[in-house]
Amino acid sequence: MNKLNTYLGYFLAFLMGIMLSSVCWQVFSRYILSSPSSFTDELARYLLIWIGLLGGAYASGQGMHLAIDLLPTKLEGKSQIRLNVLINILVILFVLGALVVGGLRLVYITYSLGQTSAAMQIPLAYVYIILPISGLLIITYKIRDILALNNPKSTQNKA
Amino acid sequence: MEVTEVLILITSFVVFLGIGVPIAWSIGLSGIVTLLVSIDSLPAFTTYAQRMATGLDSFTLLAIPFFVLAGQLINKGGLAQRLILLAKNMMGSLPGGLAHVNIVAAMLFGAIAGSAVAAATAIGSILGPRMEEEGYSKEFGAAVNITSSTTGLLIPPSNILIVYSLASGGVSIAALFIAGYLPGILTGFMLMVVAAIWAKKKGFPVGERTKFSELYKSFLDAIPALFLLVIVIGGIIAGIFTATEASAIAVIYTLGLGFFYKELKVKELPKIFLDSVSTTSIVLLLIATSIAMSWVMSFEEIPQTVSASLLALSDNPIVILLMINLILLGVGTFMDMTPAVLIFTPIFLPIVMEMGIDPIHFGIIMILNLSIGLCTPPVGSVLFIGVGVAGTTISKVIKPLLPLFIAMIVALMLITFFPQISLWLPSLFGF
């Protein structure tokens, strides 16, 4: 699980690097080469979707998403664990519905309609596939968190 | 009638948030619950997925990760220290010297970077210990640092003004950027007034006046950092490049300077990149779920319902603006700025525009208003960072924060009722 996190981190840093190069290339090609590049705009936008969702999954794995933790910290013992389990289950439900089920259906629809992007002509399904992938990652992390909650030796109890 | 949907949306959101579900997921959950009331589950899920993905599909939003990255590089690359030294030589000899240094440093930082959190981290960690050495209380130092770092949200470049431009359906980023200068400086000035009074009362030390030669030297030292302002803002206003392109150039420039100052190493870069990716993706996920929720609201015609009930209370622009300000102050305490802007702009902007209020002016009001919320519990990202950096607690920092809040509210009222403060500079540039 930790290994997965590290690799995911490197992959995200790599995507950021490409996104940065892509926008810089756009300026360079317009002013220095005077032949504006046609794909950079689109490539950077699609990378942003990937970074947003995959990065959201990464941040979820680190327990970095901002929450109001007044109630969870006020409760003690069993009820605190129960509340944290409930929070994780709610997150899983949303992610399962919107990202995994909704995302897969979106991928399926765009794929069967053969929709491609305007500039790069890549199937839009490739862009949207990150929705279910991130969703599954988040669910994996949240199940890990729930298991850790029920294991008293572990200290990890972040939602 | 859409009142049921409004109730479902608000109740479910408050419940999810209250029991401790992270904000991004609370927004997503309450949006989808509301949508499930009127349409079937499978289309609801698919629509939500699509709205989240297409919400991020925006060239404008790309500026956010780049400005965050540039902010990190400013911190790590030795630019922040040079700005702080300049601020110290400028302001150190006033009563409450270091407090003013903090405020001016925050404004300078805000003028070259786009995020308040980066400013609070950089300046708090450098100036905090020195303020304590000179006899300031830790809590006062933290309070000044927290409130002053929000001035950077108005002073361009500013990520949140970019988000507002998006939420408002295309108010010019260049116009918003120019409009932010005076309100940002005014807010900083108000904070300085309060800090000076507080410091006099408590007898905090006054630094020695710096020699002119030293001031001059620190200014020369800070020029490369300040030149970023010329590239980014100059480039955007002159129409040489878009805000997004400017943000990418800012990254390259700060990267180059960091290596030139020999403060950055190549092997640190993956870590810096990853840090900014994780900071950014927290914001991006909020943006994705907020945009989806905002779509649900317009699908359920919630903005019309809210607008009708607000306008039923009064049709006086001053009263309406006051009410909106009060609502936003409340919203800001428990909601992060980005989702608040994305969700409430589509609701309030049509109302105020109908009353003849300029969308640029309203954007500035909204950002300054929500800036106050960033410094208040229970949810205040800048408050958390500022308290963390200073090594104190939220409950201790509240007391010195109160007078500074009053300063911010006075600034907010001035900016709300004198549109010229926001609109005069843009008008000079033909906006």
Coordinates of C-alpha atoms in Angstrom, one line a residue:
Chain A
M1 CA 0.0 0.0 0.0
N2 CA 2.8 2.4 0.8
K3 CA 4.6 1.4 -2.4
L4 CA 1.5 2.2 -4.3
N5 CA 1.4 5.6 -2.7
T6 CA 5.0 6.3 -3.6
Y7 CA 4.6 5.2 -7.3
L8 CA 1.4 7.2 -7.5
G9 CA 3.2 10.3 -6.2
Y10 CA 6.0 10.0 -8.7
F11 CA 3.5 9.5 -11.5
L12 CA 1.6 12.6 -10.5
A13 CA 4.8 14.7 -10.3
F14 CA 5.6 13.3 -13.8
L15 CA 2.2 14.4 -15.1
M16 CA 2.7 17.8 -13.6
G17 CA 6.0 18.1 -15.5
I18 CA 4.4 17.2 -18.8
M19 CA 1.6 19.6 -18.2
L20 CA 4.1 22.4 -17.5
S21 CA 6.1 21.6 -20.6
S22 CA 3.0 21.5 -22.6
V23 CA 1.9 25.1 -21.7
C24 CA 5.5 26.4 -22.0
W25 CA 5.7 24.8 -25.5
Q26 CA 2.5 26.6 -26.4
V27 CA 4.0 30.0 -25.6
F28 CA 7.3 29.1 -27.2
S29 CA 5.7 27.8 -30.4
R30 CA 3.6 30.9 -30.7
Y31 CA 6.3 33.6 -30.1
I32 CA 9.5 32.0 -31.1
L33 CA 8.5 29.5 -33.8
S34 CA 5.5 31.7 -34.9
S35 CA 3.5 28.5 -35.6
P36 CA 1.1 28.0 -32.6
S37 CA 0.9 24.4 -31.6
S38 CA -2.5 22.9 -31.9
F39 CA -2.4 20.1 -29.4
T40 CA -0.9 21.7 -26.2
D41 CA -4.1 23.4 -25.0
E42 CA -6.0 20.1 -25.1
L43 CA -3.2 18.0 -23.8
A44 CA -2.8 20.3 -20.8
R45 CA -6.5 20.3 -20.1
Y46 CA -6.8 16.6 -20.1
L47 CA -3.8 16.2 -17.9
L48 CA -5.5 18.6 -15.4
I49 CA -8.5 16.2 -15.3
W50 CA -6.1 13.3 -14.6
I51 CA -4.2 15.3 -12.0
G52 CA -7.3 16.5 -10.3
L53 CA -8.9 13.1 -9.9
L54 CA -5.8 10.9 -9.5
G55 CA -4.3 13.5 -7.1
G56 CA -7.7 13.6 -5.3
A57 CA -7.2 9.9 -4.8
Y58 CA -3.6 10.4 -3.6
A59 CA -4.7 13.1 -1.2
S60 CA -7.5 10.8 0.0
G61 CA -4.9 8.1 0.7
Q62 CA -2.9 10.5 2.8
G63 CA -6.1 11.8 4.7
M64 CA -5.4 15.3 3.4
H65 CA -8.9 16.4 2.5
L66 CA -10.1 19.2 4.7
A67 CA -12.9 18.2 7.1
I68 CA -14.6 19.6 10.2
D69 CA -13.4 17.1 12.8
L70 CA -15.1 18.7 15.8
L71 CA -17.5 15.8 16.3
P72 CA -15.1 12.9 15.5
T73 CA -12.5 14.3 18.0
K74 CA -15.1 14.9 20.7
L75 CA -16.3 11.4 20.7
E76 CA -14.3 8.7 22.4
G77 CA -13.7 5.0 22.2
K78 CA -16.3 2.8 20.3
S79 CA -18.5 5.7 19.2
Q80 CA -15.6 7.5 17.7
I81 CA -14.6 4.4 15.7
R82 CA -18.2 3.9 14.6
L83 CA -18.5 7.5 13.4
N84 CA -15.2 7.3 11.5
V85 CA -16.4 4.0 9.9
L86 CA -19.6 5.8 8.9
I87 CA -17.7 8.7 7.3
N88 CA -15.6 6.3 5.3
I89 CA -18.6 4.4 4.2
L90 CA -20.3 7.6 3.0
V91 CA -17.2 8.5 1.0
I92 CA -17.1 5.0 -0.5
L93 CA -20.8 5.3 -1.5
F94 CA -20.3 8.6 -3.3
V95 CA -17.2 7.4 -5.0
L96 CA -18.8 4.1 -6.0
G97 CA -21.8 5.9 -7.5
A98 CA -20.4 9.0 -9.1
L99 CA -16.8 8.0 -10.0
V100 CA -17.0 4.2 -10.5
V101 CA -20.5 3.5 -11.8
G102 CA -21.1 6.9 -13.4
G103 CA -17.5 7.1 -14.7
L104 CA -17.6 3.6 -16.2
R105 CA -21.0 4.4 -17.9
L106 CA -19.5 7.6 -19.3
V107 CA -16.5 5.8 -20.6
Y108 CA -18.8 3.2 -22.2
I109 CA -21.0 5.8 -23.8
T110 CA -18.2 7.9 -25.2
Y111 CA -16.4 4.7 -26.4
S112 CA -19.4 3.2 -28.1
L113 CA -20.3 6.5 -29.8
G114 CA -16.6 6.7 -30.9
Q115 CA -16.3 10.3 -29.6
T116 CA -12.8 11.7 -30.1
S117 CA -11.1 14.9 -29.0
A118 CA -11.0 17.9 -31.4
A119 CA -7.2 18.4 -31.7
M120 CA -5.5 15.2 -30.8
Q121 CA -8.2 12.9 -32.1
I122 CA -7.8 10.6 -29.1
P123 CA -10.9 8.7 -27.9
L124 CA -12.6 10.7 -25.1
A125 CA -13.0 7.4 -23.3
Y126 CA -9.2 7.5 -22.5
V127 CA -9.7 10.8 -20.7
Y128 CA -12.7 9.7 -18.7
I129 CA -11.2 6.3 -17.7
I130 CA -9.4 8.1 -14.9
L131 CA -12.8 8.6 -13.2
P132 CA -13.3 4.9 -12.4
I133 CA -9.6 4.3 -11.8
S134 CA -9.4 7.1 -9.2
G135 CA -12.7 5.9 -7.7
L136 CA -11.3 2.4 -7.2
L137 CA -8.1 3.7 -5.7
I138 CA -10.1 5.8 -3.2
I139 CA -12.3 2.9 -2.3
T140 CA -9.2 0.8 -1.7
Y141 CA -7.8 3.5 0.6
K142 CA -11.0 3.9 2.5
I143 CA -11.4 0.1 3.0
R144 CA -7.8 0.2 4.3
D145 CA -8.8 3.0 6.7
I146 CA -11.9 1.1 7.9
L147 CA -9.8 -2.0 8.6
A148 CA -7.2 0.1 10.4
L149 CA -10.0 1.6 12.6
N150 CA -11.1 -1.9 13.7
N151 CA -7.5 -2.9 14.4
P152 CA -6.7 -1.2 17.8
K153 CA -2.9 -1.4 17.2
S154 CA -3.1 0.9 14.3
T155 CA -3.2 4.6 14.9
Q156 CA -4.4 5.6 11.5
N157 CA -8.0 6.9 11.8
K158 CA -8.2 9.6 9.3
A159 CA -11.2 10.0 7.0
Chain B
M1 CA -41.8 24.1 -6.1
E2 CA -38.0 24.0 -5.6
V3 CA -38.1 24.7 -1.9
T4 CA -38.0 20.9 -1.1
E5 CA -34.8 20.6 -3.2
V6 CA -33.2 23.6 -1.4
L7 CA -34.0 22.1 1.9
I8 CA -32.7 18.7 1.0
L9 CA -29.5 20.2 -0.4
I10 CA -28.8 22.4 2.6
T11 CA -29.8 19.8 5.3
S12 CA -27.8 17.0 3.8
F13 CA -24.8 19.2 3.3
V14 CA -24.9 20.5 6.9
V15 CA -25.3 16.9 8.2
F16 CA -22.5 15.4 6.1
L17 CA -20.2 18.3 7.0
G18 CA -21.2 18.3 10.7
I19 CA -20.4 14.6 11.2
G20 CA -16.9 15.1 9.7
V21 CA -17.1 14.0 6.1
P22 CA -14.4 15.9 4.2
I23 CA -15.8 19.0 2.5
A24 CA -15.2 17.9 -1.0
W25 CA -17.1 14.7 -0.4
S26 CA -19.9 16.5 1.6
I27 CA -20.4 18.7 -1.4
G28 CA -20.5 15.7 -3.8
L29 CA -22.8 13.7 -1.6
S30 CA -25.4 16.4 -1.0
G31 CA -25.4 17.3 -4.6
I32 CA -26.1 13.7 -5.7
V33 CA -28.7 13.2 -3.0
T34 CA -30.5 16.3 -4.3
L35 CA -30.3 15.1 -7.9
L36 CA -31.6 11.6 -7.0
V37 CA -34.8 13.3 -5.8
S38 CA -35.7 14.2 -9.4
I39 CA -33.9 11.8 -11.7
D40 CA -33.0 8.1 -11.8
S41 CA -29.8 6.8 -10.2
L42 CA -27.9 5.7 -13.3
P43 CA -28.3 8.9 -15.3
A44 CA -27.7 10.9 -12.1
F45 CA -24.4 9.1 -11.5
T46 CA -23.3 9.5 -15.1
T47 CA -24.2 13.2 -15.2
Y48 CA -22.3 13.7 -12.0
A49 CA -19.2 11.9 -13.3
Q50 CA -19.4 14.0 -16.5
R51 CA -19.9 17.3 -14.7
M52 CA -16.9 16.6 -12.4
A53 CA -14.6 15.7 -15.4
T54 CA -15.8 18.6 -17.7
G55 CA -15.6 21.0 -14.7
L56 CA -11.9 20.4 -14.6
D57 CA -11.6 20.6 -18.4
S58 CA -10.6 24.2 -18.5
F59 CA -7.5 25.9 -19.7
T60 CA -8.1 28.8 -17.2
L61 CA -7.9 26.4 -14.2
L62 CA -4.5 25.2 -15.3
A63 CA -3.1 28.4 -13.8
I64 CA -3.9 27.1 -10.3
P65 CA -1.3 24.2 -10.1
F66 CA 1.3 26.4 -11.8
F67 CA 0.8 29.3 -9.4
V68 CA 0.9 26.9 -6.4
L69 CA 4.1 25.4 -7.8
A70 CA 5.6 28.9 -8.4
G71 CA 4.7 29.8 -4.8
Q72 CA 6.6 26.7 -3.5
L73 CA 9.6 27.6 -5.6
I74 CA 9.5 31.1 -4.3
N75 CA 9.7 29.6 -0.8
K76 CA 12.4 27.1 -1.5
G77 CA 14.4 29.1 -3.9
G78 CA 15.4 32.0 -1.6
L79 CA 13.1 34.6 -3.1
A80 CA 10.9 34.7 0.0
Q81 CA 13.8 35.6 2.3
R82 CA 14.8 38.5 0.0
L83 CA 11.3 39.9 0.0
I84 CA 11.1 39.6 3.7
L85 CA 14.4 41.4 4.2
L86 CA 13.2 44.2 1.9
A87 CA 10.0 44.5 3.9
K88 CA 12.0 44.6 7.1
N89 CA 14.2 47.4 6.0
M90 CA 11.1 49.3 4.8
M91 CA 8.9 48.9 7.9
G92 CA 11.1 47.8 10.8
S93 CA 11.3 51.2 12.5
L94 CA 7.5 51.8 12.9
P95 CA 5.8 51.0 16.2
G96 CA 5.2 47.3 16.2
G97 CA 7.9 47.1 13.5
L98 CA 8.0 43.4 12.9
A99 CA 4.2 43.2 12.6
H100 CA 4.3 45.7 9.8
V101 CA 7.2 43.8 8.2
N102 CA 4.9 40.7 8.3
I103 CA 2.0 42.5 6.6
V104 CA 4.2 44.2 3.9
A105 CA 6.0 41.0 3.3
A106 CA 2.7 39.2 2.8
M107 CA 1.5 41.9 0.3
L108 CA 4.8 41.6 -1.6
F109 CA 4.5 37.8 -1.5
G110 CA 0.9 38.1 -2.7
A111 CA 2.1 40.3 -5.6
I112 CA 4.2 37.5 -7.0
A113 CA 2.5 34.3 -5.9
G114 CA -1.1 33.2 -6.1
S115 CA -1.9 31.5 -2.8
A116 CA -2.4 32.7 0.8
V117 CA -1.4 29.4 2.3
A118 CA 2.1 29.7 0.7
A119 CA 2.5 33.2 2.1
A120 CA 1.4 32.2 5.6
T121 CA 3.8 29.3 5.6
A122 CA 6.8 31.2 4.2
I123 CA 6.5 34.3 6.2
G124 CA 5.3 32.7 9.4
S125 CA 8.2 30.3 9.6
I126 CA 10.8 33.0 8.9
L127 CA 9.4 35.9 10.9
G128 CA 7.5 34.1 13.6
P129 CA 10.6 33.1 15.6
R130 CA 12.1 36.6 15.3
M131 CA 9.0 38.2 16.5
E132 CA 9.1 36.0 19.5
E133 CA 12.8 36.8 20.1
E134 CA 12.0 40.5 20.1
G135 CA 9.3 40.1 22.7
Y136 CA 6.1 39.8 20.7
S137 CA 3.7 37.1 21.9
K138 CA 3.5 34.1 19.7
E139 CA -0.2 34.5 19.4
F140 CA -0.1 38.1 18.2
G141 CA 2.5 37.2 15.6
A142 CA 0.4 34.3 14.4
A143 CA -2.7 36.4 14.2
V144 CA -1.0 39.1 12.1
N145 CA 0.6 36.5 9.9
I146 CA -2.8 34.7 9.3
T147 CA -4.8 37.8 8.5
S148 CA -2.2 39.6 6.4
S149 CA -1.5 36.6 4.2
T150 CA -5.1 36.9 2.9
T151 CA -4.2 40.2 1.2
G152 CA -2.4 38.1 -1.4
L153 CA -5.8 36.7 -2.5
L154 CA -6.8 40.2 -3.7
I155 CA -3.3 41.3 -4.9
P156 CA -2.7 39.6 -8.2
P157 CA -1.8 37.1 -9.4
S158 CA -4.5 35.3 -7.5
N159 CA -5.8 31.8 -8.0
I160 CA -9.2 32.6 -6.4
L161 CA -9.8 35.5 -8.7
I162 CA -9.3 33.0 -11.6
V163 CA -11.8 30.7 -10.0
Y164 CA -14.3 33.7 -9.7
S165 CA -13.7 34.5 -13.4
L166 CA -14.7 31.0 -14.2
A167 CA -17.7 30.9 -11.9
S168 CA -19.0 34.3 -13.1
G169 CA -19.0 33.0 -16.7
G170 CA -16.0 34.9 -18.0
V171 CA -15.4 38.2 -16.2
S172 CA -12.0 39.2 -17.6
I173 CA -9.1 37.9 -15.5
A174 CA -6.9 40.9 -16.4
A175 CA -9.6 43.3 -15.2
L176 CA -10.1 41.3 -11.9
F177 CA -6.3 41.3 -11.4
I178 CA -6.0 45.1 -11.8
A179 CA -9.1 45.6 -9.6
G180 CA -7.5 43.6 -6.8
Y181 CA -4.6 45.9 -6.1
L182 CA -6.2 48.8 -4.2
P183 CA -8.6 46.7 -2.1
G184 CA -5.7 44.4 -1.2
I185 CA -3.5 47.3 -0.2
L186 CA -6.3 48.9 1.7
T187 CA -6.9 45.8 3.7
G188 CA -3.2 45.5 4.4
F189 CA -3.2 49.1 5.6
M190 CA -6.2 48.5 7.9
L191 CA -4.4 45.6 9.4
M192 CA -1.3 47.8 9.9
V193 CA -3.4 50.4 11.8
V194 CA -4.7 47.8 14.2
A195 CA -1.2 46.3 14.6
A196 CA 0.3 49.7 15.4
I197 CA -2.4 50.5 18.0
W198 CA -2.1 47.0 19.6
A199 CA 1.7 47.2 19.6
K200 CA 1.7 50.7 21.3
K201 CA -0.7 49.5 23.9
K202 CA 1.4 46.4 24.7
G203 CA 4.7 48.2 24.4
F204 CA 6.1 46.0 21.7
P205 CA 9.6 47.1 20.6
V206 CA 10.4 49.4 17.8
G207 CA 13.2 48.4 15.5
E208 CA 16.1 50.6 14.6
R209 CA 15.8 52.7 11.5
T210 CA 17.8 51.0 8.8
K211 CA 20.4 52.9 6.9
F212 CA 19.4 54.0 3.4
S213 CA 22.3 52.1 1.9
E214 CA 21.0 48.9 3.5
L215 CA 17.5 49.5 2.3
Y216 CA 18.9 50.2 -1.2
K217 CA 20.9 47.0 -1.2
S218 CA 17.9 44.8 -0.1
F219 CA 15.9 46.5 -2.8
L220 CA 18.4 45.6 -5.4
D221 CA 18.5 42.0 -4.0
A222 CA 14.7 41.7 -4.3
I223 CA 14.5 43.1 -7.9
P224 CA 14.8 39.7 -9.6
A225 CA 11.9 38.4 -7.4
L226 CA 9.8 41.6 -8.0
F227 CA 10.5 41.4 -11.7
L228 CA 8.2 38.3 -11.7
L229 CA 5.4 40.8 -11.1
V230 CA 6.3 42.7 -14.3
I231 CA 6.4 39.5 -16.3
V232 CA 3.2 37.9 -15.0
I233 CA 0.9 40.9 -14.5
G234 CA 2.5 43.0 -17.3
G235 CA 2.3 40.1 -19.6
I236 CA -1.4 39.4 -18.8
I237 CA -2.5 43.1 -19.0
A238 CA -0.5 43.8 -22.2
G239 CA -2.2 40.7 -23.7
I240 CA 1.1 39.0 -24.4
F241 CA -0.1 35.8 -22.8
T242 CA -3.1 34.4 -20.9
A243 CA -3.1 34.0 -17.1
T244 CA -2.4 30.3 -17.5
E245 CA 0.6 30.9 -19.8
A246 CA 1.8 33.5 -17.4
S247 CA 1.6 31.1 -14.5
A248 CA 3.7 28.5 -16.4
I249 CA 6.3 31.2 -17.2
A250 CA 6.3 32.1 -13.5
V251 CA 7.3 28.5 -12.7
I252 CA 10.1 28.5 -15.2
Y253 CA 11.4 31.9 -14.0
T254 CA 11.3 31.0 -10.3
L255 CA 12.9 27.7 -11.1
G256 CA 15.7 29.5 -12.9
L257 CA 16.2 32.0 -10.1
G258 CA 16.2 29.2 -7.5
F259 CA 19.1 27.5 -9.3
F260 CA 20.8 30.8 -9.9
Y261 CA 20.8 31.5 -6.1
K262 CA 22.0 27.9 -5.6
E263 CA 19.1 27.3 -3.2
L264 CA 17.4 24.6 -5.3
K265 CA 18.8 21.2 -6.2
V266 CA 17.6 19.1 -9.0
K267 CA 17.0 16.1 -6.8
E268 CA 14.5 18.2 -4.7
L269 CA 12.3 18.8 -7.6
P270 CA 10.2 15.7 -7.6
K271 CA 9.3 16.3 -4.0
I272 CA 8.4 20.0 -4.7
F273 CA 6.4 18.9 -7.7
L274 CA 4.5 16.3 -5.7
D275 CA 3.9 18.7 -2.8
S276 CA 2.3 21.2 -5.2
V277 CA 0.3 18.4 -6.9
S278 CA -1.2 17.2 -3.6
T279 CA -2.0 20.8 -2.5
T280 CA -3.5 21.5 -5.9
S281 CA -5.5 18.3 -6.2
I282 CA -7.2 19.0 -2.9
V283 CA -8.4 22.2 -4.5
L284 CA -9.2 20.5 -7.8
L285 CA -11.3 17.9 -6.2
L286 CA -13.3 20.6 -4.4
I287 CA -13.6 22.4 -7.8
A288 CA -14.9 19.2 -9.5
T289 CA -17.5 18.4 -6.9
S290 CA -18.5 22.1 -6.5
I291 CA -19.0 22.5 -10.2
A292 CA -21.1 19.4 -10.3
M293 CA -23.2 20.7 -7.3
S294 CA -23.5 24.1 -8.9
W295 CA -24.9 22.3 -12.0
V296 CA -27.4 20.4 -9.8
M297 CA -28.5 23.7 -8.3
S298 CA -29.1 25.3 -11.6
F299 CA -30.9 22.1 -12.9
E300 CA -33.2 22.3 -9.9
E301 CA -33.6 26.1 -10.4
I302 CA -32.3 26.8 -6.9
P303 CA -30.7 30.2 -7.8
Q304 CA -34.0 31.5 -9.0
T305 CA -35.7 30.4 -5.7
V306 CA -33.0 32.1 -3.6
S307 CA -33.0 35.2 -5.7
A308 CA -36.8 35.5 -5.4
S309 CA -36.8 35.1 -1.7
L310 CA -33.9 37.6 -1.3
L311 CA -35.6 40.2 -3.5
A312 CA -38.9 39.7 -1.6
L313 CA -37.1 41.0 1.5
S314 CA -35.8 44.2 -0.1
D315 CA -35.1 45.8 -3.4
N316 CA -32.6 48.2 -2.0
P317 CA -29.1 47.5 -3.4
I318 CA -27.4 48.5 -0.1
V319 CA -29.6 46.2 1.9
I320 CA -29.2 43.3 -0.6
L321 CA -25.4 43.8 -0.5
L322 CA -25.4 43.8 3.3
M323 CA -27.5 40.6 3.4
I324 CA -25.2 38.9 0.9
N325 CA -22.2 39.9 2.9
L326 CA -23.7 38.5 6.0
I327 CA -24.6 35.2 4.3
L328 CA -21.1 34.9 2.9
L329 CA -19.5 35.7 6.2
G330 CA -21.5 32.8 7.7
V331 CA -20.7 30.5 4.8
G332 CA -17.0 31.4 5.0
T333 CA -16.7 30.1 8.5
F334 CA -17.5 26.5 7.6
M335 CA -16.8 26.4 3.9
D336 CA -13.5 26.7 2.1
M337 CA -13.1 29.6 -0.3
T338 CA -13.0 27.8 -3.6
P339 CA -16.3 25.9 -3.3
A340 CA -17.9 28.9 -1.8
V341 CA -17.0 31.0 -4.8
L342 CA -18.1 28.3 -7.3
I343 CA -21.4 27.6 -5.5
F344 CA -22.5 31.1 -4.5
T345 CA -21.3 33.2 -7.5
P346 CA -24.0 31.7 -9.8
I347 CA -26.6 32.4 -7.1
F348 CA -25.7 36.0 -6.1
L349 CA -24.1 37.4 -9.2
P350 CA -27.4 37.6 -11.2
I351 CA -29.1 39.3 -8.3
V352 CA -26.5 42.0 -7.9
M353 CA -26.0 42.5 -11.6
E354 CA -29.7 43.2 -11.9
M355 CA -29.2 46.0 -9.4
G356 CA -26.5 47.5 -11.5
I357 CA -23.5 46.3 -9.5
D358 CA -20.4 45.6 -11.6
P359 CA -19.4 41.9 -11.6
I360 CA -15.7 42.9 -11.1
H361 CA -16.7 44.9 -8.0
F362 CA -18.8 42.0 -6.7
G363 CA -15.9 39.6 -7.2
I364 CA -13.6 41.7 -5.1
I365 CA -16.3 42.0 -2.3
M366 CA -16.8 38.2 -2.4
I367 CA -13.1 37.4 -2.2
L368 CA -12.4 39.8 0.7
N369 CA -15.5 38.6 2.5
L370 CA -14.5 34.9 2.2
S371 CA -10.9 35.8 3.2
I372 CA -12.2 36.6 6.6
G373 CA -13.7 33.1 6.7
L374 CA -10.3 31.6 5.9
C375 CA -9.1 32.9 9.3
T376 CA -12.0 31.7 11.4
P377 CA -12.7 28.3 12.8
P378 CA -14.1 25.7 12.3
V379 CA -12.8 25.6 8.8
G380 CA -10.1 28.1 8.0
S381 CA -7.2 26.8 5.9
V382 CA -5.0 29.8 6.5
L383 CA -5.8 29.8 10.2
F384 CA -4.8 26.1 10.5
I385 CA -1.5 26.8 8.6
G386 CA -0.7 30.0 10.6
V387 CA -1.4 28.4 13.9
G388 CA 0.6 25.3 12.9
V389 CA 3.6 27.3 11.7
A390 CA 3.6 29.4 14.9
G391 CA 3.3 26.3 17.2
T392 CA 0.3 27.7 19.1
T393 CA -3.4 26.7 19.3
I394 CA -6.6 28.1 17.7
S395 CA -8.2 29.0 21.0
K396 CA -5.2 31.1 22.1
V397 CA -4.9 32.9 18.8
I398 CA -8.6 34.0 18.7
K399 CA -8.1 37.0 21.1
P400 CA -5.5 38.8 19.1
L401 CA -7.4 37.9 15.9
L402 CA -10.5 39.8 16.9
P403 CA -9.3 43.3 16.4
L404 CA -7.7 42.3 13.1
F405 CA -11.1 40.9 12.0
I406 CA -12.6 44.2 12.8
A407 CA -10.0 45.8 10.5
M408 CA -10.9 43.4 7.7
I409 CA -14.6 44.0 8.2
V410 CA -14.1 47.8 8.0
A411 CA -12.1 47.3 4.8
L412 CA -14.9 45.0 3.5
M413 CA -17.5 47.7 4.2
L414 CA -15.4 50.4 2.5
I415 CA -14.9 48.2 -0.5
T416 CA -18.6 47.2 -0.7
F417 CA -19.9 50.8 -0.6
F418 CA -17.2 52.5 -2.5
P419 CA -17.1 50.7 -5.9
Q420 CA -14.4 53.2 -7.1
I421 CA -11.8 51.5 -4.9
S422 CA -12.2 48.3 -7.0
L423 CA -13.2 49.9 -10.3
W424 CA -11.0 52.9 -10.7
L425 CA -7.7 51.2 -11.6
P426 CA -9.4 48.8 -14.2
S427 CA -11.2 51.9 -15.7
L428 CA -7.7 53.4 -16.4
F429 CA -6.9 50.3 -18.5
G430 CA -10.2 50.5 -20.4
F431 CA -12.1 47.8 -18.6

